[in-house]
Coordinates of C-alpha atoms and ligand atoms in Angstrom, one line a residue:
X1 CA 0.0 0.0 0.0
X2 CA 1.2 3.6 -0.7
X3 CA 0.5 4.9 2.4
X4 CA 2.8 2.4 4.0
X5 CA 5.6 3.4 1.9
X6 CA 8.4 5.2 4.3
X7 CA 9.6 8.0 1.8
X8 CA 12.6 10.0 3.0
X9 CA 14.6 11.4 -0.1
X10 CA 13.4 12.4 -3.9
X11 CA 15.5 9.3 -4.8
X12 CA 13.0 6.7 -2.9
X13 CA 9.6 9.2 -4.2
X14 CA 10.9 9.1 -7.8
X15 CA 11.5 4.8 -7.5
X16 CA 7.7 5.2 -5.9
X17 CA 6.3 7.1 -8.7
X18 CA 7.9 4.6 -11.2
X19 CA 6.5 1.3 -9.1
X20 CA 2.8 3.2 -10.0
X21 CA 3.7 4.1 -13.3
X22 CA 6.3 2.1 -15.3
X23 CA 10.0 3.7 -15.1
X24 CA 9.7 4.9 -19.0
X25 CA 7.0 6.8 -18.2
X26 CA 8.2 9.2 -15.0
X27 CA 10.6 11.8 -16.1
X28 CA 13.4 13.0 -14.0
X29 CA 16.3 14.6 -16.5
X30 CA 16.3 18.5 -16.6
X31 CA 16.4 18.1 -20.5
X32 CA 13.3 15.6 -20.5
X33 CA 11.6 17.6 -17.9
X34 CA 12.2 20.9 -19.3
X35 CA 9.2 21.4 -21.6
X36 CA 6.7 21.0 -19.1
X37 CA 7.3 23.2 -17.0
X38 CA 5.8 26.3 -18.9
X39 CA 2.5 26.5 -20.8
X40 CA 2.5 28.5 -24.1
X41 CA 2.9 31.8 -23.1
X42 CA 6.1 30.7 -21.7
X43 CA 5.7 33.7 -18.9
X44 CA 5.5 31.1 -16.0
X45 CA 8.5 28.7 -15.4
X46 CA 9.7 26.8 -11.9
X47 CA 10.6 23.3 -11.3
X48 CA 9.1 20.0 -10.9
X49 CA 10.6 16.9 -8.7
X50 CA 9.2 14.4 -11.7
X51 CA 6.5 14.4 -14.7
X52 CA 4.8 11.3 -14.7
X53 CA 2.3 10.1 -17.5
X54 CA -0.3 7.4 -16.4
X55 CA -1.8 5.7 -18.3
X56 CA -5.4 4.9 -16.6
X57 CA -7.4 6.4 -14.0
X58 CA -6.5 4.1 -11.5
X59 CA -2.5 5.0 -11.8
X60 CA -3.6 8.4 -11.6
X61 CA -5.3 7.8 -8.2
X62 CA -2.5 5.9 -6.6
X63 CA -0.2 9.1 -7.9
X64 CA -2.5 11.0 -5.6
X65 CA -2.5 8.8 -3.0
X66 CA 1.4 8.8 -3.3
X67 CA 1.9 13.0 -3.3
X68 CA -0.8 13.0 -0.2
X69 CA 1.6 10.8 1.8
X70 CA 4.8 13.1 1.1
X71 CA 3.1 16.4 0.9
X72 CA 3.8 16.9 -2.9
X73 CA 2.4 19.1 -4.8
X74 CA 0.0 17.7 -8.1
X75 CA -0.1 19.9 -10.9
X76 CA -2.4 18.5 -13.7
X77 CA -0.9 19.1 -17.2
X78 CA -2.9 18.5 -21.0
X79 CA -1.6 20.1 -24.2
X80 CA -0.1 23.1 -22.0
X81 CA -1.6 25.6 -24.4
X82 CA -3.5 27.3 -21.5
X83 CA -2.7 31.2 -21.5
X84 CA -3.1 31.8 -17.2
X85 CA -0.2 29.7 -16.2
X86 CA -2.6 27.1 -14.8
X87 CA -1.0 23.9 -16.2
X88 CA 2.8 24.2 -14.6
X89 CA 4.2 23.8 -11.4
X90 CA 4.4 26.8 -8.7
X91 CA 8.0 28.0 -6.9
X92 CA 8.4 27.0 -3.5
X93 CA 6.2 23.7 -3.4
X94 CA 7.8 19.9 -4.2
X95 CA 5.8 19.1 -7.2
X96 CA 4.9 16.6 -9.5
X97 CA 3.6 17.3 -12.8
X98 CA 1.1 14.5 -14.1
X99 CA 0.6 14.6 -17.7
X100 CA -2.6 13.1 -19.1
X101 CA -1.8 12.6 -22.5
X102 CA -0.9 9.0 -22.7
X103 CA -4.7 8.6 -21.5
X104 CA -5.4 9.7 -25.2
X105 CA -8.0 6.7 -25.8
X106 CA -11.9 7.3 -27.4
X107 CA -13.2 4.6 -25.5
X108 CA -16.8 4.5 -27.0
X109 CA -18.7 6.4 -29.0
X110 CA -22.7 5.9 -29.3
X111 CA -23.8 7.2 -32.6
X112 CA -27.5 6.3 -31.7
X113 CA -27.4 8.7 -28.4
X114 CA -25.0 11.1 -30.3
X115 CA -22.2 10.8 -27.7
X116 CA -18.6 9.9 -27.0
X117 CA -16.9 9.0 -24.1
X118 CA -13.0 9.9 -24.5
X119 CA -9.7 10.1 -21.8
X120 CA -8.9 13.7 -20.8
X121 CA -5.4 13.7 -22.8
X122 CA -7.8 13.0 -26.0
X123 CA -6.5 16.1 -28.6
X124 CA -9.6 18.1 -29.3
X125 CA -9.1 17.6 -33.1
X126 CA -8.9 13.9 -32.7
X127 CA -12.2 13.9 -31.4
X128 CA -13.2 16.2 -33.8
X129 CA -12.3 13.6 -36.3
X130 CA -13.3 10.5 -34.7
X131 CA -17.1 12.3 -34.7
X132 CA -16.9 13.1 -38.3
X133 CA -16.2 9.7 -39.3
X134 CA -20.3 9.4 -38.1
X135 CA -21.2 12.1 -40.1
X136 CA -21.0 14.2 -36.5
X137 CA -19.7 16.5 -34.9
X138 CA -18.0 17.5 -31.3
X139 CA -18.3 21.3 -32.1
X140 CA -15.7 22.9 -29.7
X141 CA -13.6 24.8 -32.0
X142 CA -10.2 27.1 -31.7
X143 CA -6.8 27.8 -33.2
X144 CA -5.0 25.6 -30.3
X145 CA -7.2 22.0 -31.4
X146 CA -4.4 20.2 -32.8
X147 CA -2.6 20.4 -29.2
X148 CA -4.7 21.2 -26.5
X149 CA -6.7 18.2 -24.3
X150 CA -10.5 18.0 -23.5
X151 CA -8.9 17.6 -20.2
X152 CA -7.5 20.7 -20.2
X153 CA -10.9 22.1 -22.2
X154 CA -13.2 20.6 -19.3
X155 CA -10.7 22.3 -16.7
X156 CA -10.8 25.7 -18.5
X157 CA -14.4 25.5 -19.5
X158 CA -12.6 26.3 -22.7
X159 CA -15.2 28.6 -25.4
X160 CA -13.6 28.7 -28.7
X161 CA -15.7 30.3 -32.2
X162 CA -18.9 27.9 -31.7
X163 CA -19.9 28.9 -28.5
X164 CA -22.6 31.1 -30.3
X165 CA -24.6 28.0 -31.3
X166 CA -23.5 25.2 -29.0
X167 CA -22.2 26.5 -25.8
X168 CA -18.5 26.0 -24.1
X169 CA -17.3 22.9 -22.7
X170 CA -19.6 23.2 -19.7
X171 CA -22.6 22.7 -22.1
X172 CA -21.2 20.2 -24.0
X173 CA -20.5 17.6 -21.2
X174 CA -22.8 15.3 -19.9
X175 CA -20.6 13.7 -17.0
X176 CA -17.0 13.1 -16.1
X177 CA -14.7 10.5 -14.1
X178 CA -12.0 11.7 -11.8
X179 CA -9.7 11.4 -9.1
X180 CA -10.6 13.5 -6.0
X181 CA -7.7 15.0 -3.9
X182 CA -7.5 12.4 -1.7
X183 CA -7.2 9.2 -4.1
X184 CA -11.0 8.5 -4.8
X185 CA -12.4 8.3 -7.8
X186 CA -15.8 9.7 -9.0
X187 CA -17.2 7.7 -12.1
X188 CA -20.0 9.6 -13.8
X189 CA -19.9 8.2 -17.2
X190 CA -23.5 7.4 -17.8
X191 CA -24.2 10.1 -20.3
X192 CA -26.9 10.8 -18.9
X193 CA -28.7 13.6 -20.1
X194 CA -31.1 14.3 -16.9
X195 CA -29.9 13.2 -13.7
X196 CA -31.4 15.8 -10.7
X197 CA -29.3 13.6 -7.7
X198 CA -28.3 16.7 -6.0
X199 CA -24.9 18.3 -6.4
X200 CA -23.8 18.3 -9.8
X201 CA -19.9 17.1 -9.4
X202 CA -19.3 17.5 -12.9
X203 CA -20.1 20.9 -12.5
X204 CA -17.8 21.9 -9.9
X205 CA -15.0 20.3 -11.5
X206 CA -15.4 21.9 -14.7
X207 CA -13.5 25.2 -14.8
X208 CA -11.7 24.4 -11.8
X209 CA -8.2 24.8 -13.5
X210 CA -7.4 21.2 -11.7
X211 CA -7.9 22.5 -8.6
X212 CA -10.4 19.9 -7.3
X213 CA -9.2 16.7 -8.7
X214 CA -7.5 15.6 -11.7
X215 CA -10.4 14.6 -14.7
X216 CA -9.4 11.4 -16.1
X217 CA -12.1 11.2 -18.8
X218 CA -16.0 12.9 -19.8
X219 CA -19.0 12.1 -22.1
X220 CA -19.8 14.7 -24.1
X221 CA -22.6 15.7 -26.5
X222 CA -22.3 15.3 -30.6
X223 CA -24.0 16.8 -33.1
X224 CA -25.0 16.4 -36.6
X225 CA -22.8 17.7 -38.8
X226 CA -23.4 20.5 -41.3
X227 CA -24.1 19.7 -44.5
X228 CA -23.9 23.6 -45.7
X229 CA -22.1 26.4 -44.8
X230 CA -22.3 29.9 -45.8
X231 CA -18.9 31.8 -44.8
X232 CA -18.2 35.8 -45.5
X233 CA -15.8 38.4 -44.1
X234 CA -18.5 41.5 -44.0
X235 CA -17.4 45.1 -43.0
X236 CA -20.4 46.4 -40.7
X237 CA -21.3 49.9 -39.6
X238 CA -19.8 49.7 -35.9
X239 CA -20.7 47.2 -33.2
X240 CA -24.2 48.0 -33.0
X241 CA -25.1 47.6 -35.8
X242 CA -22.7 44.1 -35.5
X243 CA -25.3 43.3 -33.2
X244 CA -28.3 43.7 -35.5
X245 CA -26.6 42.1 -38.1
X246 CA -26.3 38.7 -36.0
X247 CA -29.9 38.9 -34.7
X248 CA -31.1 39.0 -38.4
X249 CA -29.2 36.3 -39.3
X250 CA -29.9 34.2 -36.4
X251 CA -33.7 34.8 -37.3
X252 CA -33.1 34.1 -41.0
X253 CA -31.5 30.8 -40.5
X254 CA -33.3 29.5 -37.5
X255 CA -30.4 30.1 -34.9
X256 CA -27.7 28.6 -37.6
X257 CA -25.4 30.9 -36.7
X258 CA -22.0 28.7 -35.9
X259 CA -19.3 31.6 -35.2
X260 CA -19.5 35.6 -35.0
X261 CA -16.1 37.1 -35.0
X262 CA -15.0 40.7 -34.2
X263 CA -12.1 41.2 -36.6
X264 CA -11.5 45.0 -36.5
X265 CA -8.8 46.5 -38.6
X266 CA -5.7 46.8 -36.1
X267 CA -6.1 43.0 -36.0
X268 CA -6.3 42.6 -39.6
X269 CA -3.4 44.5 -40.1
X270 CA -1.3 43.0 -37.5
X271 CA -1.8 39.5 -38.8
X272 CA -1.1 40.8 -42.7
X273 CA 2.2 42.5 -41.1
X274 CA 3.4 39.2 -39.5
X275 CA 2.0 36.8 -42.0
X276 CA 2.1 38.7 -45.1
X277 CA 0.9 35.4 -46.9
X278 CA -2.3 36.2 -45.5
X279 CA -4.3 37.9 -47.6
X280 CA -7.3 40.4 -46.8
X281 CA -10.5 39.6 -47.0
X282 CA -11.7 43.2 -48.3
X283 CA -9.9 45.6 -50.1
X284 CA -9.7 49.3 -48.2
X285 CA -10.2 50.2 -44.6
X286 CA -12.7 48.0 -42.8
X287 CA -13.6 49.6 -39.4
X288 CA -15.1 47.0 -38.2
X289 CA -14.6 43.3 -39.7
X290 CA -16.8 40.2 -38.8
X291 CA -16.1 36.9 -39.8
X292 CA -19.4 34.9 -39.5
X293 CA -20.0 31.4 -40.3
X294 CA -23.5 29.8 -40.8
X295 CA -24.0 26.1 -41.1
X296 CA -27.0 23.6 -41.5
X297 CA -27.4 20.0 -41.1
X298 CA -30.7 19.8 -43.2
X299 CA -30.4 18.7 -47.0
X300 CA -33.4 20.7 -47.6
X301 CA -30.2 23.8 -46.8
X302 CA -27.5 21.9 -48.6
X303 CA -29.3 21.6 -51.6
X304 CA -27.9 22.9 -55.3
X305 CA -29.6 25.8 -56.8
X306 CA -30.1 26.3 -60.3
X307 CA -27.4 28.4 -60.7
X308 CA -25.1 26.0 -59.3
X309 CA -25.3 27.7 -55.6
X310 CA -26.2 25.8 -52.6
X311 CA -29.7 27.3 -50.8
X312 CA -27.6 28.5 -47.6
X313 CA -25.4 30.3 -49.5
X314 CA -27.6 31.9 -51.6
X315 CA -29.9 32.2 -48.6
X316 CA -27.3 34.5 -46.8
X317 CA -26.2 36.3 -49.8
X318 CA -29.3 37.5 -50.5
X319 CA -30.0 38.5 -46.5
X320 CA -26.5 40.3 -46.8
X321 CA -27.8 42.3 -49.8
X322 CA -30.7 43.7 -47.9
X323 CA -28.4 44.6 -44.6
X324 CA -26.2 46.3 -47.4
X325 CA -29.5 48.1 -48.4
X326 CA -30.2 49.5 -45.0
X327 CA -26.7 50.1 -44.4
X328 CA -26.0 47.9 -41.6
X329 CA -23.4 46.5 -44.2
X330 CA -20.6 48.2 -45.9
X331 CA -19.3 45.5 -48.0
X332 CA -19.3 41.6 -47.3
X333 CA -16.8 38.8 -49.2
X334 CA -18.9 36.0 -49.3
X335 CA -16.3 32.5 -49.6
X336 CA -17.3 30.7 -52.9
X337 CA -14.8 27.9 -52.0
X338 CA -13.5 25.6 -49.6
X339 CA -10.1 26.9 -49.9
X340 CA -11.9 30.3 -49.4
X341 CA -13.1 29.7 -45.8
X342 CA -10.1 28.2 -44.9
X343 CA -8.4 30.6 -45.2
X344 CA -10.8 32.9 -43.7
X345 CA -10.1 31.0 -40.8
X346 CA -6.9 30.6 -40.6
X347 CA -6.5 34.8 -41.0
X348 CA -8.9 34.4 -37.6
X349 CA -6.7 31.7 -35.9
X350 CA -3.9 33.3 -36.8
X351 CA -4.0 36.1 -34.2
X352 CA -2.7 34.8 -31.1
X353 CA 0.9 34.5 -33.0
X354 CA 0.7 37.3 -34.9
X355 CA 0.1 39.5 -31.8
X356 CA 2.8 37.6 -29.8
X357 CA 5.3 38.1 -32.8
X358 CA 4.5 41.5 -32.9
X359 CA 6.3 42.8 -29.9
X360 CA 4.9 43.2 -26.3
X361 CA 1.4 43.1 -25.7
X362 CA -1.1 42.3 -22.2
X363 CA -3.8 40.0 -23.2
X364 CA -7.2 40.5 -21.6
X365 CA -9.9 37.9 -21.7
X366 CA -12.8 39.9 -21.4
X367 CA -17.1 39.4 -21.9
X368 CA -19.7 41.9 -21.8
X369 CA -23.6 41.8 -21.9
X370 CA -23.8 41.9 -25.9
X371 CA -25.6 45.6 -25.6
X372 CA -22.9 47.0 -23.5
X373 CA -19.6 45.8 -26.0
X374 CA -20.2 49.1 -28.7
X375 CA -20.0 51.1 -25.5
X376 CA -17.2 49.4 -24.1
X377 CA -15.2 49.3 -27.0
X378 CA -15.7 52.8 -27.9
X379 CA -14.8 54.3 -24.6
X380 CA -11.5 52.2 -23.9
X381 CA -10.0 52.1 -27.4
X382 CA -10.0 56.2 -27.1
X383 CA -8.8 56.1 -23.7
X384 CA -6.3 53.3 -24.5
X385 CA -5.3 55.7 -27.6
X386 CA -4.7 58.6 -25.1
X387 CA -2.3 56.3 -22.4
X388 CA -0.1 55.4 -25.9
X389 CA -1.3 51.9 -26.3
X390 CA -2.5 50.2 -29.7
X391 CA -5.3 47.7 -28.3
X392 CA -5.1 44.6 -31.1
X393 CA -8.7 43.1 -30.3
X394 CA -10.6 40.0 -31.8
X395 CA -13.6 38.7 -29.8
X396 CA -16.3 36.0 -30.1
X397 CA -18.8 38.6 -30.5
X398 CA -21.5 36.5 -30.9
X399 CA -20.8 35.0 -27.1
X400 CA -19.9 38.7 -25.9
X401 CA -15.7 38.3 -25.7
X402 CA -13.1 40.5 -26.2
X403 CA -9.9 39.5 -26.3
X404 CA -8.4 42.9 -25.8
X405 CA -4.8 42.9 -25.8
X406 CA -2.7 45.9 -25.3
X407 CA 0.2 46.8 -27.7
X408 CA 2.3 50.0 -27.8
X409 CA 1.3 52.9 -30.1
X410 CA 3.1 53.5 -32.8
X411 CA 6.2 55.1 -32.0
X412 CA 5.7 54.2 -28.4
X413 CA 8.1 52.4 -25.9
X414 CA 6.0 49.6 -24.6
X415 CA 8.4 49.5 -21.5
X416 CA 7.2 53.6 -20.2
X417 CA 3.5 52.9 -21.4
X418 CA 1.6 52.9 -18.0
X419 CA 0.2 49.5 -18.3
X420 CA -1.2 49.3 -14.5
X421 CA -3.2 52.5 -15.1
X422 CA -4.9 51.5 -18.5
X423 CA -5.5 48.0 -16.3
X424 CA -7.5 49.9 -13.8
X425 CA -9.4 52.0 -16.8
X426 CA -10.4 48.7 -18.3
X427 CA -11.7 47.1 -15.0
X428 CA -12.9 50.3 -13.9
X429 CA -15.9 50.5 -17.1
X430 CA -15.9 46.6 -17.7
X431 CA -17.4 46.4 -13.8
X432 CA -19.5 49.7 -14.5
X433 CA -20.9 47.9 -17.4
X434 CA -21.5 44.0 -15.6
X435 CA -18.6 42.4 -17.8
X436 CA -16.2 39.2 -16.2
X437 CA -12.1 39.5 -16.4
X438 CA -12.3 36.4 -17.5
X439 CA -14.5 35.4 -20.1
X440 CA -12.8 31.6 -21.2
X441 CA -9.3 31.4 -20.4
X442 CA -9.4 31.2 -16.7
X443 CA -7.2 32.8 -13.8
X444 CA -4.5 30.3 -13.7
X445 CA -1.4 32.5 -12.0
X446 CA -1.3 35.1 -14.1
X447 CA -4.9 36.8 -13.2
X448 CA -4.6 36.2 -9.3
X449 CA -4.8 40.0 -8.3
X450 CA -7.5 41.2 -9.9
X451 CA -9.7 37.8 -8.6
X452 CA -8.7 39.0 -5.0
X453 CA -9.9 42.8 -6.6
X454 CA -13.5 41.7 -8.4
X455 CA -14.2 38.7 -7.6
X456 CA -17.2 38.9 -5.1
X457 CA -15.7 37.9 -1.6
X458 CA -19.3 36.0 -0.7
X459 CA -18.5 33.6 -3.8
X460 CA -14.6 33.5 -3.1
X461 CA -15.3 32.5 0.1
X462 CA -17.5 29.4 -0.7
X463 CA -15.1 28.3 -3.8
X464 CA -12.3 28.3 -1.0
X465 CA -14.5 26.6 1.6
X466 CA -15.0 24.2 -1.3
X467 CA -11.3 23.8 -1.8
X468 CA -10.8 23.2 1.8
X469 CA -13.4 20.8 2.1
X470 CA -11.7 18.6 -0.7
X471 CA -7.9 19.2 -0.3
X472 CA -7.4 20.4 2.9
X473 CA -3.5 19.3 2.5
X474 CA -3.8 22.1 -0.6
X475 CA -2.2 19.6 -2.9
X476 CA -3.8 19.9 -6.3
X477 CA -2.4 22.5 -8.1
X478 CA -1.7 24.8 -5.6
X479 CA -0.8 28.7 -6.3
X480 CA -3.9 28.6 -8.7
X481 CA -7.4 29.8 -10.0
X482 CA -7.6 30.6 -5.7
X483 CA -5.7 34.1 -4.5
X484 CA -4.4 33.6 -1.3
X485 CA -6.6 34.6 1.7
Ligands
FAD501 C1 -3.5 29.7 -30.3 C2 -4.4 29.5 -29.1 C3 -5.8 29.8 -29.3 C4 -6.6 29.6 -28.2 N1 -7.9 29.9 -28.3 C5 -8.8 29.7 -27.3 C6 -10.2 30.0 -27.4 O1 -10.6 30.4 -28.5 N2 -11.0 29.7 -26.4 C7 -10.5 29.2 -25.2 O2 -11.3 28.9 -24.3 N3 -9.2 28.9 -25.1 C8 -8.3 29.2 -26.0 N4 -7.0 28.9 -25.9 C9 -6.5 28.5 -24.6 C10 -6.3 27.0 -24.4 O3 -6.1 26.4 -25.6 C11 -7.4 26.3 -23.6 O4 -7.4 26.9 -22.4 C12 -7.3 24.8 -23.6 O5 -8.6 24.4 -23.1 C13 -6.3 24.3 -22.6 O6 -6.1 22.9 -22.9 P1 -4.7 22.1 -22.6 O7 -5.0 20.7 -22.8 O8 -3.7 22.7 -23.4 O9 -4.6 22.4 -21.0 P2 -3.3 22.8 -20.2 O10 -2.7 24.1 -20.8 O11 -2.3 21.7 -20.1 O12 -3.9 23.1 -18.8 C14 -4.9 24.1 -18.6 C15 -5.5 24.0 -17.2 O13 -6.2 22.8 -17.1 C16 -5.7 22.0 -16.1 N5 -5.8 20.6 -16.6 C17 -5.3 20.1 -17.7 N6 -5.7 18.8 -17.9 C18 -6.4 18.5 -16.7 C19 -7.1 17.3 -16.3 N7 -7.1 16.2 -17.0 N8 -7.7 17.4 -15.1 C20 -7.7 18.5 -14.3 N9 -7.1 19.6 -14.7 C21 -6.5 19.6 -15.9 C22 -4.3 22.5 -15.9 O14 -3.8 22.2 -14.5 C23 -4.4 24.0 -16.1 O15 -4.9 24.6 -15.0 C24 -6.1 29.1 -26.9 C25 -4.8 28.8 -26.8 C26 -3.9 29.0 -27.9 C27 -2.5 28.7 -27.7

């Protein structure tokens, strides 16, 4: 038994983790260990005693079982593409890093209920894929797919371009297994899609940044998959009428809005700067640029016109002509190709690097009730304009978030900008108006201080009672989502 193991020295924990494990699979060379200890921002760094990779829930458990009985620290890792510093170890604390991914199987899917049941270190695409071979689809959808973990998606209630029509990860999930702080495991695989037993577990674990427990694996939803798809780059009057412009075609196509994007020009123009391959969508200055996606699963939708068009498509062409008529639209780029939306999207999920190549920036992570963001936007980008910074924003508009990152000006020297004050003048309207400082990325480390500043102290006082309650030895993934207090 684990807990009768006398550990005394790293030497005889390390020959412990490999007895659970398999001594391939624990990693104890700095050169080995070296990549995951920093997520990919790269801003957070400090040591780990070991990495170990189970490979099934119940070596996961006796991992825990093993870091209760010497006081290690458990930080649970996925694809490490998480953007708070959430996924690597903390200074100061003995720590083992347990990486999921070897628990990368899709154990079942039911293509009668329309779900799958898949192991946290499962990459998002490959369940993407392993849906579309049933003609459906796991709709979860953003530039980091090919790396990032549903693992890591459950943990950061991860949102993404589809959250418009099917939700974030929350709503996608119908139940989860996992390994509590103290070794036990919880097993709610059933799929179950009503199930009033009291507490919802799943719940509580999802968005928790692995702060509760490590999820081991989760049933999610599927849906059928589109059968057409009406893409277009369209440069609207401002955000209001942005707004109108979504409800229109949300009423047009029966809610077949898929993805809603805020694409104004700085954004544009940063991503044609470091990626001059990329092409613009529209020719001349576009204010403000949306990128909106509508899909249907209906053949009645996917049917070919006359003319050689699909319905949708010619559906939405002719709604964007009459939105041009009353001069909600400036001018719109419809795709006419496959290629054509691909690359749409990959001008959209291009972003993150382009501002990151860019020079210095602060990312914020920001929602707004959708009738506040015109407001919002308007008042901070002048005020941001007037402190010296360039803000680069993109934003799931159709869900509400900003990602409002803050570049220097031209000409400016990021290094003298006053960062903390245009910090305060963003939290200081975003409150005013009833926004969150973190709409889907999470709080990780690197958003600690302002959770301790808005976060209300009646709900940050339950979610550390609940902490308490479940890892009173504070051992999974300390230094996270939880300010100290
Ligand atoms: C280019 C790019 C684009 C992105 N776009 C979006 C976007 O549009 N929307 C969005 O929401 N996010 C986005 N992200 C952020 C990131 O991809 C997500 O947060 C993703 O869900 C993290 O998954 P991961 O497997 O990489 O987790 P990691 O980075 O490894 O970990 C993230 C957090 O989850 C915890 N965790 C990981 N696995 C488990 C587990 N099995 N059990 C318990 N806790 C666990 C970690 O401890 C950490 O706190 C983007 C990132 C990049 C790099």
């Amino acid at each position: 038994m684990i807990e009768a193991i006398q550990i005394t020295d790293p030497d005889s924990i390390v020959s412990a983790l490999k007895a659970v494990v398999g001594e391939d699979h624990v990693l104890t060379r700095p050169e080995d260990v070296e990549g995951y200890l920093t997520d990919w921002t790269g801003q957070y760094r400090a040591p780990a005693l070991a990495v170990a990779r189970p490979a099934s829930t119940a070596e996961v458990a006796e991992l825990i079982k093993l870091c209760n009985a010497c006081n290690i620290a458990v930080v649970p890792q996925g694809g490490r593409t998480g953007l708070c510093g959430g996924g690597v170890p903390v200074a100061g604390r003995e720590t083992l890093v347990v990486s999921l991914t070897r628990m990368n199987a899709v154990r079942s899917l039911d293509v009668d209920g329309r779900t799958v049941i898949a192991e946290a270190g499962v990459v998002l695409e490959t369940l993407h894929d392993a849906a579309l071979k049933h003609d459906l689809v796991f709709p979860l959808m953003f530039g980091a797919k090919g790396s990032c973990t549903i693992g890591g998606n459950l943990s950061t209630n991860a949102g993404g371009s589809n959250v418009v029509r099917y939700g974030n990860t929350r709503e996608l999930c119908l139940g989860i297994e996992a390994v509590l702080p103290d070794g036990s495991v919880i097993n709610a695989l059933t799929g179950l899609r009503k199930d009033n037993t009291g507490y919802d577990l799943k719940d509580l674990l999802i968005g928790a940044e692995g702060t509760l427990g490590i999820i081991t694996a989760a049933v999610f939803k599927l849906f059928p998959a589109p059968k057409a798809r009406s893409t277009a780059f369209l440069s609207v009057a401002g955000l209001d009428s942005a707004l109108k412009v979504l409800n229109r075609l949300q009423d047009h196509t029966g809610g077949g809005v898929e993805a809603f994007e805020y694409m104004p020009q700085p954004a544009v123009d940063v991503i044609c700067k470091v990626f001059p391959a990329i092409r613009r969508p529209l020719e001349g200055k576009v204010a403000t640029g949306i990128l909106v996606e509508v899909a249907s699963s209906r053949p009645h939708d996917a049917a070919e016109m006359q003319d050689g068009t699909i319905r949708l498509a010619t559906e939405v062409t002719e709604l964007l002509g009459e939105l041009m008529e009353e001069g909600l639209v400036l001018d719109a780029m419809v795709a006419q190709s496959e290629q054509q939306r691909a690359d749409l999207w990959k001008m959209r999920e291009a972003i993150l690097e382009a501002i990151t190549e860019n020079g210095p920036a602060h990312h914020l992570d920001l929602s707004l009730p959708l009738a506040r963001i015109a407001r919002f936007v308007g008042e901070m980008d002048a005020e941001m304009d007037r402190l010296g910074f360039q803000p680069l924003t993109v934003g799931h508009l159709g869900d509400g978030n900003l990602h409002y990152a803050l570049s220097a000006a031209k000409g400016r020297d990021w290094d003298a900008l006053p960062l903390e004050t245009a910090k305060e003048k963003v939290f200081a309207l975003l409150t005013e108006l009833g926004g969150s400082f973190s709409a889907e990325h999470g709080i990780g480390q690197s958003k600690l201080a302002v959770m301790t500043k808005l976060k209300e102290p009646a709900q940050l006082d339950v979610m550390r009672s609940i902490k308490r309650a479940l890892d009173p030895g504070n051992i999974i993934n300390p230094g996270k989502l939880l300010p100290p207090g």
